[in-house]
Amino acid sequence: MSEVTAIQTLRPTRKIRPAPFLPMSRAEMKQLGWQACDIILVTGDAYIDHPSFGMALIGRLLEDQGFKVGIISQPDWQSADDFKQLGKPRLFFAVTAGNMDSMVNHYTADRKPRSDDAYTAGGTAGKRPDRAVAVYAQRCREAYPGCDVMVGGIEASLRRIAQYDYWSEKVRQSALVYSKADMLLFGNAERALIEVAHRAAAGERLADIRDVRGTAFLAPLGWLPEGWTEMDSSTVDTPGRIDAHTDPYLDTTQSQAPAGSTGTDGAQPIRIVSREERLAARREARAKTVIRIPAFEAVAYDPVLYAHASRTLHLESNPGNARALVQTHGERDVWINPPPVPLSTPEMDYVYDLPYARNPHPGYGEERIPAWEMIRFSVNIMRGCFGGCTFCSITEHEGRIIQSRSESSILKEIEEIRDKTEGFTGHITDLGGPTANMYRLACKDPKIESSCRRLSCVYPDVCENMDTDHGPLIQLYRKARALPGVKRLTIGSGVRYDLAVRSPEYVKELVTHHVSGYLKIAPEHTEENTLSKMMKPGIGSYYRFKELFERYSRQAGKKQYLIPYFIAAHPGTTDEDMLNLAIWIKKNGFRPDQVQTFTPTPMALATTMWHTGRNPLKKLARSSEKVDTVRDPARRRLHKAFLRFHDPKNWPAIRQALEAMGRTDLIGYGDEHLVPPWGAEDKPQRGAPPRGTGKGQQAPRHRAPQAPGRGGPATGPRGKGKR
């Protein structure tokens, strides 16, 4: 693999004056004095020049490195004409579907088309194709045959190996294959993209660059770099005879002498190898080992091999010890290099301090772009998530290691919002990221972190090596709200409450100053059977957080409420689990207006459970445990109905299920009952208690803020998920 160099220290190819906006037309290029672009970015999103939007961040980064960068935003994909609007790029096209996976963007959990698109001017749906990465890449080829094409972003990242596609209900090839791209970038791509761009400028073709972390490429069958070895993991482990391993540190060209031998019989004495030498040799060997996982043709038809490939990929996801992977697709191999090295704090500051216009491109006029409206007064303070929730793909895209900005960089951005963003009234709506409270949290020992293969740092409990000090975040909150012009600062990202309870001071700070009446948290479920498949903590952590939340709310003299999120029809969930969750929701006085049904999205471990019926959290064999998957549409609707038991439309289905489960004791008018004994078409009888209440209290109604596709890849403008 290539050497790791701090990206902010790299020497630009040339000095370029920052453009007001990256050009989207030949007229804008002419104003800048450009004859051609070095790199053209193609995206399925509207172009908003703000670091929360991937193409703006990547474009400004490449611009600072001396490259002339243009953007083709939401082109008409029915022909290649729009892909010619900026001319042929001198180096390559860089293609992304946008901040969201195009299929999650287009369809609900029930595969019904969505009526809007938050990343499009006017919120209009239909401005990008299904599987946009492949369509855009192929149109680039059509526009300029022979031009290099790179694909990246969340859609390509989560499809870097053969993956189950929920929308077509089949296993599809790597996006690298069906997009016909020269290179695929996955994860946080800044480091890899800068290196590739500089090497392309020096004359290398993308298809020939094979040693950059965070990239995938096509290679001839069986191709290996010089000095590398291949480990075959193309089948599941089977019991067999175990032979003693030869000591790799002995000189096997000579006879091995017994301990204490003087060597008089011609044998060489055993050399004593220090622990440091052994570890160094092991690391060197590991760094030049590629693991062959089952081929596309095998995983497409064998659920056990699919689950095995998924488990292997997730175990090889720590940048500190991950090995390369290779997967055969027909007559070629898809080679996947180890994940990118996370950005340091100075590197994060460099990326976020670039000269963004912090506004949509003027070409959109006064049209409203919903995603921009959502984040215009918020600040991204970190990346990554070490939660490892199986239904979420944030970890697979951004990594488990938290990458945090410095306090000074964050405060500077708040001041820029105050001074430059139109409509700012003094309210900062979020300081967050995938999770609100993982800022600067890390493993206590870098050596342990670099060798760890755990899929989650907080399941089944918070790792003893995890530093859960929320002190830096508390200090950041205090300094941010003390800035002149900042009247209010609330936290919009979901709070990981099993971490928050480790710092009561943080909970007090949050509840006293930064909650706007409601706070999002995500227990997801109450039943251990389901939680174990989600890799989520038990409900006891929720109760501990709730007690702190209510105590500090009372002390602050505020009436504030928790908004818990739940997922219906998650793999491993039984009908009884959903019934017990519904009883818990009523007992605790919640009436959720919007709930999420599990959406199988590429690369998520829960998607593997859904598709294969196997549990990749455990070592796999042909006899491995089966996971109950809620695939039948009627059963999925029932699980969702249990979460909205207070809606009369759901009463007939719930009553029928309760009768089948032998739980008619839950049908009636009392507080202990779940649904009344009359149908949805009947009016409530006089004297019946208020619907959806528990313990005789009217529960607060709430409409949970929605992001399309929750339960899958990152979906907010800066990859925010709900934790």
CSV table of N, CA and C in Angstrom, one decimal, residues 18-114:
chain,number,residue,atom,x,y,z
A,18,PRO,N,-9.6,30.3,-5.8
A,18,PRO,CA,-10.9,29.7,-5.6
A,18,PRO,C,-12.1,30.3,-6.4
A,19,ALA,N,-12.9,29.5,-7.0
A,19,ALA,CA,-14.0,30.0,-7.8
A,19,ALA,C,-15.1,30.4,-6.8
A,20,PRO,N,-16.0,31.4,-7.2
A,20,PRO,CA,-17.1,31.7,-6.3
A,20,PRO,C,-18.0,30.4,-6.1
A,21,PHE,N,-18.2,29.7,-7.2
A,21,PHE,CA,-18.9,28.4,-7.2
A,21,PHE,C,-18.1,27.5,-8.3
A,22,LEU,N,-18.0,26.2,-8.1
A,22,LEU,CA,-17.4,25.4,-9.1
A,22,LEU,C,-18.3,25.4,-10.3
A,23,PRO,N,-17.7,25.6,-11.5
A,23,PRO,CA,-18.5,25.8,-12.7
A,23,PRO,C,-19.4,24.7,-13.1
A,24,MET,N,-20.6,25.0,-13.5
A,24,MET,CA,-21.6,24.1,-14.0
A,24,MET,C,-21.9,24.3,-15.5
A,25,SER,N,-21.2,25.2,-16.1
A,25,SER,CA,-21.5,25.5,-17.5
A,25,SER,C,-20.2,26.0,-18.2
A,26,ARG,N,-20.2,26.0,-19.5
A,26,ARG,CA,-19.1,26.6,-20.3
A,26,ARG,C,-18.9,28.1,-20.0
A,27,ALA,N,-20.1,28.8,-19.8
A,27,ALA,CA,-20.0,30.2,-19.6
A,27,ALA,C,-19.3,30.5,-18.3
A,28,GLU,N,-19.5,29.7,-17.2
A,28,GLU,CA,-18.8,29.9,-16.0
A,28,GLU,C,-17.3,29.5,-16.1
A,29,MET,N,-17.0,28.5,-16.9
A,29,MET,CA,-15.6,28.2,-17.2
A,29,MET,C,-14.9,29.3,-17.9
A,30,LYS,N,-15.6,30.0,-18.8
A,30,LYS,CA,-15.0,31.1,-19.5
A,30,LYS,C,-14.7,32.3,-18.6
A,31,GLN,N,-15.6,32.5,-17.7
A,31,GLN,CA,-15.4,33.6,-16.7
A,31,GLN,C,-14.2,33.3,-15.9
A,32,LEU,N,-13.9,32.1,-15.6
A,32,LEU,CA,-12.7,31.7,-14.8
A,32,LEU,C,-11.5,31.6,-15.7
A,33,GLY,N,-11.6,31.8,-17.0
A,33,GLY,CA,-10.5,31.7,-17.9
A,33,GLY,C,-10.0,30.3,-18.2
A,34,TRP,N,-10.9,29.3,-18.1
A,34,TRP,CA,-10.6,27.9,-18.3
A,34,TRP,C,-11.0,27.5,-19.7
A,35,GLN,N,-10.1,26.7,-20.3
A,35,GLN,CA,-10.5,26.1,-21.6
A,35,GLN,C,-11.0,24.7,-21.4
A,36,ALA,N,-10.6,24.0,-20.3
A,36,ALA,CA,-11.1,22.7,-20.0
A,36,ALA,C,-10.9,22.4,-18.5
A,37,CYS,N,-11.7,21.4,-18.0
A,37,CYS,CA,-11.6,21.0,-16.6
A,37,CYS,C,-10.6,19.8,-16.5
A,38,ASP,N,-9.9,19.8,-15.4
A,38,ASP,CA,-9.0,18.6,-15.1
A,38,ASP,C,-9.9,17.4,-14.7
A,39,ILE,N,-10.8,17.7,-13.9
A,39,ILE,CA,-11.7,16.6,-13.3
A,39,ILE,C,-13.1,17.2,-13.3
A,40,ILE,N,-14.0,16.3,-13.8
A,40,ILE,CA,-15.5,16.7,-13.8
A,40,ILE,C,-16.2,15.7,-12.8
A,41,LEU,N,-16.9,16.3,-11.9
A,41,LEU,CA,-17.7,15.6,-10.9
A,41,LEU,C,-19.1,15.5,-11.4
A,42,VAL,N,-19.6,14.3,-11.4
A,42,VAL,CA,-21.0,14.0,-11.8
A,42,VAL,C,-21.8,13.6,-10.6
A,43,THR,N,-22.9,14.2,-10.2
A,43,THR,CA,-23.6,13.9,-9.0
A,43,THR,C,-25.1,13.9,-9.2
A,44,GLY,N,-25.8,13.1,-8.5
A,44,GLY,CA,-27.3,13.0,-8.5
A,44,GLY,C,-28.0,14.0,-7.6
A,45,ASP,N,-27.2,14.8,-6.9
A,45,ASP,CA,-27.8,15.9,-6.0
A,45,ASP,C,-27.7,17.2,-6.7
A,46,ALA,N,-28.5,18.1,-6.2
A,46,ALA,CA,-28.4,19.5,-6.6
A,46,ALA,C,-27.0,20.0,-6.0
A,47,TYR,N,-26.3,20.9,-6.7
A,47,TYR,CA,-25.0,21.4,-6.2
A,47,TYR,C,-25.2,22.5,-5.2
A,48,ILE,N,-24.8,22.2,-3.9
A,48,ILE,CA,-24.8,23.1,-2.8
A,48,ILE,C,-23.4,23.2,-2.3
A,49,ASP,N,-22.8,24.4,-2.4
A,49,ASP,CA,-21.4,24.5,-2.1
A,49,ASP,C,-21.2,24.7,-0.6
A,50,HIS,N,-21.3,23.5,0.1
A,50,HIS,CA,-21.3,23.4,1.6
A,50,HIS,C,-20.6,22.1,1.9
A,51,PRO,N,-19.8,22.0,3.0
A,51,PRO,CA,-19.1,20.8,3.3
A,51,PRO,C,-20.0,19.6,3.8
A,52,SER,N,-21.3,19.9,4.0
A,52,SER,CA,-22.2,18.8,4.3
A,52,SER,C,-22.6,18.0,3.1
A,53,PHE,N,-22.2,18.5,1.9
A,53,PHE,CA,-22.6,17.8,0.6
A,53,PHE,C,-21.3,17.4,-0.1
A,54,GLY,N,-21.3,16.0,-0.3
A,54,GLY,CA,-20.1,15.4,-0.8
A,54,GLY,C,-19.4,16.0,-1.9
A,55,MET,N,-20.1,16.3,-3.0
A,55,MET,CA,-19.4,16.8,-4.2
A,55,MET,C,-18.8,18.2,-4.0
A,56,ALA,N,-19.4,19.0,-3.1
A,56,ALA,CA,-18.8,20.3,-2.8
A,56,ALA,C,-17.5,20.1,-2.0
A,57,LEU,N,-17.5,19.2,-1.1
A,57,LEU,CA,-16.4,19.0,-0.3
A,57,LEU,C,-15.2,18.4,-1.1
A,58,ILE,N,-15.5,17.4,-1.9
A,58,ILE,CA,-14.5,16.8,-2.8
A,58,ILE,C,-14.0,17.9,-3.8
A,59,GLY,N,-15.0,18.6,-4.4
A,59,GLY,CA,-14.6,19.6,-5.4
A,59,GLY,C,-13.7,20.7,-4.9
A,60,ARG,N,-14.0,21.2,-3.7
A,60,ARG,CA,-13.1,22.3,-3.1
A,60,ARG,C,-11.8,21.7,-2.7
A,61,LEU,N,-11.8,20.5,-2.3
A,61,LEU,CA,-10.5,19.8,-1.9
A,61,LEU,C,-9.6,19.7,-3.1
A,62,LEU,N,-10.1,19.2,-4.2
A,62,LEU,CA,-9.3,19.1,-5.4
A,62,LEU,C,-8.9,20.4,-5.9
A,63,GLU,N,-9.8,21.4,-5.8
A,63,GLU,CA,-9.4,22.8,-6.3
A,63,GLU,C,-8.2,23.3,-5.5
A,64,ASP,N,-8.2,23.1,-4.2
A,64,ASP,CA,-7.1,23.5,-3.3
A,64,ASP,C,-5.8,22.8,-3.7
A,65,GLN,N,-5.9,21.6,-4.3
A,65,GLN,CA,-4.8,20.8,-4.7
A,65,GLN,C,-4.3,21.2,-6.1
A,66,GLY,N,-5.0,22.3,-6.7
A,66,GLY,CA,-4.5,22.8,-7.9
A,66,GLY,C,-5.2,22.3,-9.1
A,67,PHE,N,-6.3,21.6,-9.0
A,67,PHE,CA,-7.0,21.0,-10.1
A,67,PHE,C,-8.2,21.9,-10.5
A,68,LYS,N,-8.5,22.0,-11.8
A,68,LYS,CA,-9.7,22.7,-12.3
A,68,LYS,C,-10.8,21.7,-12.3
A,69,VAL,N,-11.8,22.0,-11.4
A,69,VAL,CA,-12.9,21.1,-11.2
A,69,VAL,C,-14.2,21.7,-11.6
A,70,GLY,N,-15.0,20.9,-12.4
A,70,GLY,CA,-16.3,21.3,-12.8
A,70,GLY,C,-17.3,20.3,-12.2
A,71,ILE,N,-18.6,20.7,-12.2
A,71,ILE,CA,-19.7,19.8,-11.7
A,71,ILE,C,-20.8,19.7,-12.7
A,72,ILE,N,-21.2,18.5,-12.9
A,72,ILE,CA,-22.4,18.2,-13.7
A,72,ILE,C,-23.4,17.7,-12.7
A,73,SER,N,-24.5,18.5,-12.4
A,73,SER,CA,-25.4,18.1,-11.4
A,73,SER,C,-26.7,17.6,-12.0
A,74,GLN,N,-27.2,16.5,-11.5
A,74,GLN,CA,-28.5,15.9,-11.9
A,74,GLN,C,-28.7,16.0,-13.5
A,75,PRO,N,-27.7,15.4,-14.2
A,75,PRO,CA,-27.9,15.5,-15.7
A,75,PRO,C,-29.0,14.6,-16.2
A,76,ASP,N,-29.6,15.0,-17.3
A,76,ASP,CA,-30.6,14.1,-18.0
A,76,ASP,C,-29.8,12.9,-18.5
A,77,TRP,N,-30.1,11.7,-17.9
A,77,TRP,CA,-29.4,10.5,-18.3
A,77,TRP,C,-30.0,9.8,-19.5
A,78,GLN,N,-31.0,10.3,-20.1
A,78,GLN,CA,-31.6,9.6,-21.2
A,78,GLN,C,-30.7,9.6,-22.5
A,79,SER,N,-29.7,10.5,-22.5
A,79,SER,CA,-28.7,10.6,-23.5
A,79,SER,C,-27.4,11.1,-22.9
A,80,ALA,N,-26.4,11.1,-23.8
A,80,ALA,CA,-25.0,11.6,-23.3
A,80,ALA,C,-24.9,13.1,-23.4
A,81,ASP,N,-25.9,13.8,-23.9
A,81,ASP,CA,-25.7,15.2,-24.2
A,81,ASP,C,-25.3,16.0,-23.0
A,82,ASP,N,-26.0,15.8,-21.9
A,82,ASP,CA,-25.7,16.6,-20.7
A,82,ASP,C,-24.3,16.3,-20.1
A,83,PHE,N,-23.7,15.2,-20.5
A,83,PHE,CA,-22.4,14.8,-20.0
A,83,PHE,C,-21.3,15.4,-20.8
A,84,LYS,N,-21.7,16.1,-21.8
A,84,LYS,CA,-20.7,16.8,-22.7
A,84,LYS,C,-20.7,18.3,-22.4
A,85,GLN,N,-21.5,18.8,-21.4
A,85,GLN,CA,-21.7,20.2,-21.3
A,85,GLN,C,-20.5,21.0,-20.8
A,86,LEU,N,-19.6,20.3,-20.2
A,86,LEU,CA,-18.3,20.9,-19.7
A,86,LEU,C,-17.1,20.5,-20.6
A,87,GLY,N,-17.4,19.7,-21.6
A,87,GLY,CA,-16.3,19.2,-22.4
A,87,GLY,C,-15.6,18.0,-21.8
A,88,LYS,N,-14.6,17.5,-22.4
A,88,LYS,CA,-13.9,16.3,-21.9
A,88,LYS,C,-12.9,16.7,-20.8
A,89,PRO,N,-12.9,16.0,-19.7
A,89,PRO,CA,-12.0,16.3,-18.6
A,89,PRO,C,-10.6,15.9,-19.0
A,90,ARG,N,-9.6,16.6,-18.6
A,90,ARG,CA,-8.2,16.3,-18.9
A,90,ARG,C,-7.7,15.0,-18.2
A,91,LEU,N,-8.3,14.7,-17.0
A,91,LEU,CA,-7.9,13.6,-16.3
A,91,LEU,C,-8.9,12.5,-16.2
A,92,PHE,N,-10.1,12.8,-15.5
A,92,PHE,CA,-11.1,11.8,-15.4
A,92,PHE,C,-12.4,12.4,-14.9
A,93,PHE,N,-13.5,11.6,-15.1
A,93,PHE,CA,-14.8,11.8,-14.5
A,93,PHE,C,-14.8,11.2,-13.1
A,94,ALA,N,-15.4,11.8,-12.1
A,94,ALA,CA,-15.7,11.2,-10.8
A,94,ALA,C,-17.2,11.2,-10.6
A,95,VAL,N,-17.7,10.1,-10.4
A,95,VAL,CA,-19.2,9.9,-10.5
A,95,VAL,C,-19.7,9.4,-9.1
A,96,THR,N,-20.8,10.0,-8.7
A,96,THR,CA,-21.5,9.6,-7.5
A,96,THR,C,-23.0,9.7,-7.7
A,97,ALA,N,-23.8,8.9,-6.9
A,97,ALA,CA,-25.2,9.0,-7.0
A,97,ALA,C,-25.7,10.2,-6.1
A,98,GLY,N,-24.8,10.7,-5.2
A,98,GLY,CA,-25.1,11.8,-4.3
A,98,GLY,C,-25.0,11.4,-2.9
A,99,ASN,N,-25.5,12.2,-2.0
A,99,ASN,CA,-25.4,12.0,-0.6
A,99,ASN,C,-26.2,10.8,-0.1
A,100,MET,N,-27.1,10.3,-0.9
A,100,MET,CA,-28.0,9.2,-0.6
A,100,MET,C,-27.8,8.1,-1.7
A,101,ASP,N,-28.0,6.9,-1.3
A,101,ASP,CA,-28.1,5.8,-2.2
A,101,ASP,C,-29.4,6.1,-3.1
A,102,SER,N,-29.3,5.9,-4.4
A,102,SER,CA,-30.4,6.3,-5.2
A,102,SER,C,-31.6,5.4,-5.0
A,103,MET,N,-31.4,4.2,-4.7
A,103,MET,CA,-32.6,3.3,-4.5
A,103,MET,C,-33.3,3.6,-3.2
A,104,VAL,N,-32.5,4.0,-2.1
A,104,VAL,CA,-33.2,4.4,-0.9
A,104,VAL,C,-33.8,5.7,-1.1
A,105,ASN,N,-33.2,6.6,-1.9
A,105,ASN,CA,-33.8,7.9,-2.2
A,105,ASN,C,-35.1,7.8,-3.0
A,106,HIS,N,-35.3,6.7,-3.8
A,106,HIS,CA,-36.4,6.6,-4.7
A,106,HIS,C,-37.6,5.8,-4.0
A,107,TYR,N,-37.3,4.9,-3.1
A,107,TYR,CA,-38.3,3.9,-2.7
A,107,TYR,C,-38.4,3.8,-1.2
A,108,THR,N,-39.6,3.6,-0.7
A,108,THR,CA,-39.9,3.4,0.7
A,108,THR,C,-39.5,1.9,1.1
A,109,ALA,N,-39.6,1.6,2.4
A,109,ALA,CA,-39.3,0.3,2.8
A,109,ALA,C,-40.2,-0.8,2.2
A,110,ASP,N,-41.4,-0.4,1.7
A,110,ASP,CA,-42.3,-1.3,1.0
A,110,ASP,C,-42.1,-1.2,-0.5
A,111,ARG,N,-41.0,-0.7,-0.9
A,111,ARG,CA,-40.7,-0.6,-2.4
A,111,ARG,C,-41.7,0.3,-3.1
A,112,LYS,N,-42.3,1.2,-2.5
A,112,LYS,CA,-43.2,2.2,-3.2
A,112,LYS,C,-42.5,3.4,-3.5
A,113,PRO,N,-42.7,4.0,-4.7
A,113,PRO,CA,-41.9,5.2,-5.1
A,113,PRO,C,-42.2,6.4,-4.2
A,114,ARG,N,-41.2,7.1,-3.8
A,114,ARG,CA,-41.3,8.3,-3.0
A,114,ARG,C,-41.8,9.4,-3.9
